Amino acid sequence: YMSRVKAAEGRLDRLVAILDDPSTIGPSYAAALLRAQSSAWRSEPSLGAELLGMVNAGLLERTSFVRVLSTGTVIFSGDAGRVPVTIANDGEQAVTVGVALIGQPSARLQSTPLSGIRVDPGKKVSVDLEARVIGGEPLGVAVQLLTPAGARYGAPATISLVSTAYSRAASWVVAVAFIAL
């Protein structure tokens, strides 16, 4: 039970970290989490679990207000290019987030995260991240929002990156072989 309370505290910490004015929701959720830690729930564990469930549901709903909208495939004309990312804020106040690309496997992607992206309430912001793909196969990439401190925020979106650099190199090899014959 207490590990679930600790996980909810972590969600709250990440949520208030991105808000421009955390005092609007932080204290009420912190008080609810403090109540959830009460020893009174030892005699009524189902009520304690219900309270914690409601707090978690509220935190997950508020966390989902800020998310990445980008999906699909991005094709680079070489081994590097720009990845367009759109961030939406359906919440009631402005947020400041970062965004990072996480390759799967990570050894095939080189990219520097962006930070300090401000998104006003009810708005969307588009940014471009520079990336370099190693290898010719399509690469699955998680587009992850970050708090200003660099912690992962919310669920990542998934895109695919494709590099044409190796296919061009292969066509040059074929052309040279053809000329040699």
PDB file of C-alpha atoms in Angstrom:
ATOM      1  CA  TYR A   1       0.000   0.000   0.000  1.00  0.00           C
ATOM      2  CA  MET A   2       2.708   2.461   0.953  1.00  0.00           C
ATOM      3  CA  SER A   3       4.615   1.762  -2.291  1.00  0.00           C
ATOM      4  CA  ARG A   4       1.450   2.769  -4.186  1.00  0.00           C
ATOM      5  CA  VAL A   5       1.298   5.969  -2.113  1.00  0.00           C
ATOM      6  CA  LYS A   6       4.976   6.622  -2.931  1.00  0.00           C
ATOM      7  CA  ALA A   7       4.276   6.117  -6.666  1.00  0.00           C
ATOM      8  CA  ALA A   8       1.391   8.607  -6.458  1.00  0.00           C
ATOM      9  CA  GLU A   9       3.701  11.120  -4.759  1.00  0.00           C
ATOM     10  CA  GLY A  10       6.143  10.709  -7.669  1.00  0.00           C
ATOM     11  CA  ARG A  11       3.325  11.395 -10.165  1.00  0.00           C
ATOM     12  CA  LEU A  12       2.364  14.507  -8.205  1.00  0.00           C
ATOM     13  CA  ASP A  13       5.983  15.716  -8.111  1.00  0.00           C
ATOM     14  CA  ARG A  14       6.286  15.362 -11.910  1.00  0.00           C
ATOM     15  CA  LEU A  15       2.944  17.098 -12.485  1.00  0.00           C
ATOM     16  CA  VAL A  16       3.678  20.133 -10.313  1.00  0.00           C
ATOM     17  CA  ALA A  17       7.192  20.370 -11.809  1.00  0.00           C
ATOM     18  CA  ILE A  18       5.813  21.326 -15.239  1.00  0.00           C
ATOM     19  CA  LEU A  19       3.038  23.683 -14.084  1.00  0.00           C
ATOM     20  CA  ASP A  20       3.600  27.428 -14.147  1.00  0.00           C
ATOM     21  CA  ASP A  21       1.565  27.766 -10.929  1.00  0.00           C
ATOM     22  CA  PRO A  22       1.740  24.506  -8.965  1.00  0.00           C
ATOM     23  CA  SER A  23      -0.050  26.060  -5.980  1.00  0.00           C
ATOM     24  CA  THR A  24      -3.392  25.652  -7.754  1.00  0.00           C
ATOM     25  CA  ILE A  25      -3.450  21.845  -7.457  1.00  0.00           C
ATOM     26  CA  GLY A  26      -0.329  20.730  -5.588  1.00  0.00           C
ATOM     27  CA  PRO A  27      -1.469  21.395  -2.005  1.00  0.00           C
ATOM     28  CA  SER A  28      -4.843  19.647  -2.396  1.00  0.00           C
ATOM     29  CA  TYR A  29      -3.274  16.480  -3.848  1.00  0.00           C
ATOM     30  CA  ALA A  30      -0.487  16.581  -1.265  1.00  0.00           C
ATOM     31  CA  ALA A  31      -3.093  16.768   1.525  1.00  0.00           C
ATOM     32  CA  ALA A  32      -5.015  13.846   0.004  1.00  0.00           C
ATOM     33  CA  LEU A  33      -1.823  11.781  -0.168  1.00  0.00           C
ATOM     34  CA  LEU A  34      -1.063  12.677   3.442  1.00  0.00           C
ATOM     35  CA  ARG A  35      -4.546  11.456   4.420  1.00  0.00           C
ATOM     36  CA  ALA A  36      -3.909   8.252   2.442  1.00  0.00           C
ATOM     37  CA  GLN A  37      -0.856   7.590   4.633  1.00  0.00           C
ATOM     38  CA  SER A  38      -2.913   7.682   7.819  1.00  0.00           C
ATOM     39  CA  SER A  39      -2.751   4.688  10.147  1.00  0.00           C
ATOM     40  CA  ALA A  40      -6.555   4.844  10.337  1.00  0.00           C
ATOM     41  CA  TRP A  41      -6.683   2.873   7.076  1.00  0.00           C
ATOM     42  CA  ARG A  42      -5.237  -0.172   8.866  1.00  0.00           C
ATOM     43  CA  SER A  43      -8.674  -0.909  10.292  1.00  0.00           C
ATOM     44  CA  GLU A  44     -10.435   0.022   7.005  1.00  0.00           C
ATOM     45  CA  PRO A  45      -7.989  -0.994   4.229  1.00  0.00           C
ATOM     46  CA  SER A  46     -10.652  -0.965   1.510  1.00  0.00           C
ATOM     47  CA  LEU A  47     -11.490   2.690   2.241  1.00  0.00           C
ATOM     48  CA  GLY A  48      -7.806   3.610   2.188  1.00  0.00           C
ATOM     49  CA  ALA A  49      -7.377   1.827  -1.152  1.00  0.00           C
ATOM     50  CA  GLU A  50     -10.453   3.628  -2.506  1.00  0.00           C
ATOM     51  CA  LEU A  51      -9.062   7.037  -1.470  1.00  0.00           C
ATOM     52  CA  LEU A  52      -5.695   6.240  -3.033  1.00  0.00           C
ATOM     53  CA  GLY A  53      -7.446   5.034  -6.195  1.00  0.00           C
ATOM     54  CA  MET A  54      -9.334   8.329  -6.505  1.00  0.00           C
ATOM     55  CA  VAL A  55      -6.149  10.356  -5.986  1.00  0.00           C
ATOM     56  CA  ASN A  56      -4.322   8.275  -8.610  1.00  0.00           C
ATOM     57  CA  ALA A  57      -7.198   8.627 -11.091  1.00  0.00           C
ATOM     58  CA  GLY A  58      -7.143  12.415 -10.676  1.00  0.00           C
ATOM     59  CA  LEU A  59      -3.378  12.573 -11.109  1.00  0.00           C
ATOM     60  CA  LEU A  60      -3.450  10.352 -14.208  1.00  0.00           C
ATOM     61  CA  GLU A  61      -6.212  12.464 -15.750  1.00  0.00           C
ATOM     62  CA  ARG A  62      -4.318  15.707 -15.155  1.00  0.00           C
ATOM     63  CA  THR A  63      -1.080  14.145 -16.423  1.00  0.00           C
ATOM     64  CA  SER A  64      -2.802  13.115 -19.660  1.00  0.00           C
ATOM     65  CA  PHE A  65      -3.728  16.752 -20.407  1.00  0.00           C
ATOM     66  CA  VAL A  66      -0.144  17.382 -21.593  1.00  0.00           C
ATOM     67  CA  ARG A  67       0.908  14.935 -24.283  1.00  0.00           C
ATOM     68  CA  VAL A  68       2.755  14.364 -27.556  1.00  0.00           C
ATOM     69  CA  LEU A  69       0.513  14.184 -30.632  1.00  0.00           C
ATOM     70  CA  SER A  70       3.152  13.099 -33.170  1.00  0.00           C
ATOM     71  CA  THR A  71       2.779   9.674 -34.811  1.00  0.00           C
ATOM     72  CA  GLY A  72       3.731   7.961 -38.049  1.00  0.00           C
ATOM     73  CA  THR A  73       6.979   7.672 -39.969  1.00  0.00           C
ATOM     74  CA  VAL A  74       9.664  10.297 -40.613  1.00  0.00           C
ATOM     75  CA  ILE A  75      11.948   9.617 -43.584  1.00  0.00           C
ATOM     76  CA  PHE A  76      15.391  11.237 -43.672  1.00  0.00           C
ATOM     77  CA  SER A  77      17.008  11.893 -47.048  1.00  0.00           C
ATOM     78  CA  GLY A  78      20.324  10.930 -45.456  1.00  0.00           C
ATOM     79  CA  ASP A  79      21.286   9.550 -42.086  1.00  0.00           C
ATOM     80  CA  ALA A  80      20.251  12.715 -40.194  1.00  0.00           C
ATOM     81  CA  GLY A  81      17.386  15.157 -40.209  1.00  0.00           C
ATOM     82  CA  ARG A  82      14.711  16.916 -38.204  1.00  0.00           C
ATOM     83  CA  VAL A  83      11.894  15.158 -36.413  1.00  0.00           C
ATOM     84  CA  PRO A  84       8.745  17.307 -36.060  1.00  0.00           C
ATOM     85  CA  VAL A  85       7.033  16.906 -32.677  1.00  0.00           C
ATOM     86  CA  THR A  86       3.718  18.467 -31.638  1.00  0.00           C
ATOM     87  CA  ILE A  87       2.922  18.894 -27.931  1.00  0.00           C
ATOM     88  CA  ALA A  88      -0.649  19.589 -26.779  1.00  0.00           C
ATOM     89  CA  ASN A  89      -1.756  21.137 -23.490  1.00  0.00           C
ATOM     90  CA  ASP A  90      -5.441  20.532 -22.768  1.00  0.00           C
ATOM     91  CA  GLY A  91      -5.010  21.662 -19.162  1.00  0.00           C
ATOM     92  CA  GLU A  92      -6.112  24.884 -17.485  1.00  0.00           C
ATOM     93  CA  GLN A  93      -2.689  26.500 -17.104  1.00  0.00           C
ATOM     94  CA  ALA A  94       0.582  26.909 -18.971  1.00  0.00           C
ATOM     95  CA  VAL A  95       3.276  24.260 -18.661  1.00  0.00           C
ATOM     96  CA  THR A  96       6.998  24.103 -19.374  1.00  0.00           C
ATOM     97  CA  VAL A  97       8.310  20.759 -20.609  1.00  0.00           C
ATOM     98  CA  GLY A  98      11.178  19.178 -22.474  1.00  0.00           C
ATOM     99  CA  VAL A  99      11.082  16.469 -25.122  1.00  0.00           C
ATOM    100  CA  ALA A 100      13.479  13.658 -26.003  1.00  0.00           C
ATOM    101  CA  LEU A 101      13.719  10.945 -28.623  1.00  0.00           C
ATOM    102  CA  ILE A 102      14.507   7.482 -27.261  1.00  0.00           C
ATOM    103  CA  GLY A 103      15.534   4.909 -29.856  1.00  0.00           C
ATOM    104  CA  GLN A 104      14.666   1.249 -29.508  1.00  0.00           C
ATOM    105  CA  PRO A 105      17.520   0.143 -29.464  1.00  0.00           C
ATOM    106  CA  SER A 106      19.092   3.343 -28.173  1.00  0.00           C
ATOM    107  CA  ALA A 107      22.483   2.664 -29.818  1.00  0.00           C
ATOM    108  CA  ARG A 108      20.968   3.387 -33.257  1.00  0.00           C
ATOM    109  CA  LEU A 109      19.805   6.940 -32.460  1.00  0.00           C
ATOM    110  CA  GLN A 110      21.715  10.118 -31.687  1.00  0.00           C
ATOM    111  CA  SER A 111      19.568  13.046 -30.596  1.00  0.00           C
ATOM    112  CA  THR A 112      19.784  15.897 -28.123  1.00  0.00           C
ATOM    113  CA  PRO A 113      16.681  16.567 -25.998  1.00  0.00           C
ATOM    114  CA  LEU A 114      15.034  20.003 -26.063  1.00  0.00           C
ATOM    115  CA  SER A 115      14.016  21.745 -22.855  1.00  0.00           C
ATOM    116  CA  GLY A 116      12.168  24.879 -21.818  1.00  0.00           C
ATOM    117  CA  ILE A 117       9.218  24.432 -24.193  1.00  0.00           C
ATOM    118  CA  ARG A 118       6.292  26.526 -22.964  1.00  0.00           C
ATOM    119  CA  VAL A 119       2.791  25.428 -23.948  1.00  0.00           C
ATOM    120  CA  ASP A 120      -0.117  27.704 -23.048  1.00  0.00           C
ATOM    121  CA  PRO A 121      -3.435  26.211 -21.903  1.00  0.00           C
ATOM    122  CA  GLY A 122      -5.555  24.838 -24.737  1.00  0.00           C
ATOM    123  CA  LYS A 123      -2.720  25.266 -27.254  1.00  0.00           C
ATOM    124  CA  LYS A 124      -0.352  23.112 -29.268  1.00  0.00           C
ATOM    125  CA  VAL A 125       3.331  23.774 -29.942  1.00  0.00           C
ATOM    126  CA  SER A 126       5.439  22.200 -32.684  1.00  0.00           C
ATOM    127  CA  VAL A 127       9.202  21.789 -32.350  1.00  0.00           C
ATOM    128  CA  ASP A 128      11.886  20.055 -34.434  1.00  0.00           C
ATOM    129  CA  LEU A 129      14.467  17.750 -32.875  1.00  0.00           C
ATOM    130  CA  GLU A 130      17.708  16.991 -34.678  1.00  0.00           C
ATOM    131  CA  ALA A 131      18.365  13.272 -34.959  1.00  0.00           C
ATOM    132  CA  ARG A 132      20.797  10.875 -36.623  1.00  0.00           C
ATOM    133  CA  VAL A 133      19.860   7.259 -37.369  1.00  0.00           C
ATOM    134  CA  ILE A 134      22.561   4.595 -37.555  1.00  0.00           C
ATOM    135  CA  GLY A 135      21.709   1.739 -39.883  1.00  0.00           C
ATOM    136  CA  GLY A 136      19.322   1.290 -42.758  1.00  0.00           C
ATOM    137  CA  GLU A 137      16.403  -0.475 -41.069  1.00  0.00           C
ATOM    138  CA  PRO A 138      13.410   1.509 -39.744  1.00  0.00           C
ATOM    139  CA  LEU A 139      13.923   2.516 -36.118  1.00  0.00           C
ATOM    140  CA  GLY A 140      11.129   2.643 -33.544  1.00  0.00           C
ATOM    141  CA  VAL A 141      11.420   5.786 -31.433  1.00  0.00           C
ATOM    142  CA  ALA A 142       9.598   6.849 -28.268  1.00  0.00           C
ATOM    143  CA  VAL A 143       8.895  10.592 -28.116  1.00  0.00           C
ATOM    144  CA  GLN A 144       9.034  11.295 -24.372  1.00  0.00           C
ATOM    145  CA  LEU A 145       8.035  14.484 -22.547  1.00  0.00           C
ATOM    146  CA  LEU A 146      10.372  15.555 -19.744  1.00  0.00           C
ATOM    147  CA  THR A 147      10.033  17.717 -16.652  1.00  0.00           C
ATOM    148  CA  PRO A 148      12.406  20.701 -16.359  1.00  0.00           C
ATOM    149  CA  ALA A 149      14.624  18.495 -14.158  1.00  0.00           C
ATOM    150  CA  GLY A 150      14.781  15.826 -16.888  1.00  0.00           C
ATOM    151  CA  ALA A 151      12.411  13.217 -15.381  1.00  0.00           C
ATOM    152  CA  ARG A 152      10.095  11.377 -17.759  1.00  0.00           C
ATOM    153  CA  TYR A 153       6.566  12.773 -17.836  1.00  0.00           C
ATOM    154  CA  GLY A 154       3.486  10.873 -19.006  1.00  0.00           C
ATOM    155  CA  ALA A 155       3.243   8.152 -21.613  1.00  0.00           C
ATOM    156  CA  PRO A 156       5.502   8.458 -24.674  1.00  0.00           C
ATOM    157  CA  ALA A 157       4.250   8.577 -28.259  1.00  0.00           C
ATOM    158  CA  THR A 158       5.773   6.193 -30.807  1.00  0.00           C
ATOM    159  CA  ILE A 159       7.099   7.107 -34.240  1.00  0.00           C
ATOM    160  CA  SER A 160       9.324   5.395 -36.777  1.00  0.00           C
ATOM    161  CA  LEU A 161      12.479   6.904 -38.322  1.00  0.00           C
ATOM    162  CA  VAL A 162      13.790   5.713 -41.686  1.00  0.00           C
ATOM    163  CA  SER A 163      17.185   6.642 -43.136  1.00  0.00           C
ATOM    164  CA  THR A 164      17.835   6.454 -46.877  1.00  0.00           C
ATOM    165  CA  ALA A 165      21.608   6.931 -46.481  1.00  0.00           C
ATOM    166  CA  TYR A 166      22.436   3.234 -46.803  1.00  0.00           C
ATOM    167  CA  SER A 167      20.138   2.722 -49.782  1.00  0.00           C
ATOM    168  CA  ARG A 168      21.964   5.533 -51.632  1.00  0.00           C
ATOM    169  CA  ALA A 169      25.328   3.984 -50.749  1.00  0.00           C
ATOM    170  CA  ALA A 170      24.089   0.636 -52.035  1.00  0.00           C
ATOM    171  CA  SER A 171      22.989   2.214 -55.333  1.00  0.00           C
ATOM    172  CA  TRP A 172      26.497   3.734 -55.738  1.00  0.00           C
ATOM    173  CA  VAL A 173      28.079   0.322 -55.146  1.00  0.00           C
ATOM    174  CA  VAL A 174      25.787  -1.244 -57.757  1.00  0.00           C
ATOM    175  CA  ALA A 175      26.556   1.563 -60.238  1.00  0.00           C
ATOM    176  CA  VAL A 176      30.335   1.168 -59.747  1.00  0.00           C
ATOM    177  CA  ALA A 177      30.034  -2.605 -60.140  1.00  0.00           C
ATOM    178  CA  PHE A 178      28.003  -2.151 -63.312  1.00  0.00           C
ATOM    179  CA  ILE A 179      30.613   0.212 -64.800  1.00  0.00           C
ATOM    180  CA  ALA A 180      33.406  -2.209 -63.819  1.00  0.00           C
ATOM    181  CA  LEU A 181      31.663  -5.036 -65.692  1.00  0.00           C
TER     182      LEU A 181
END
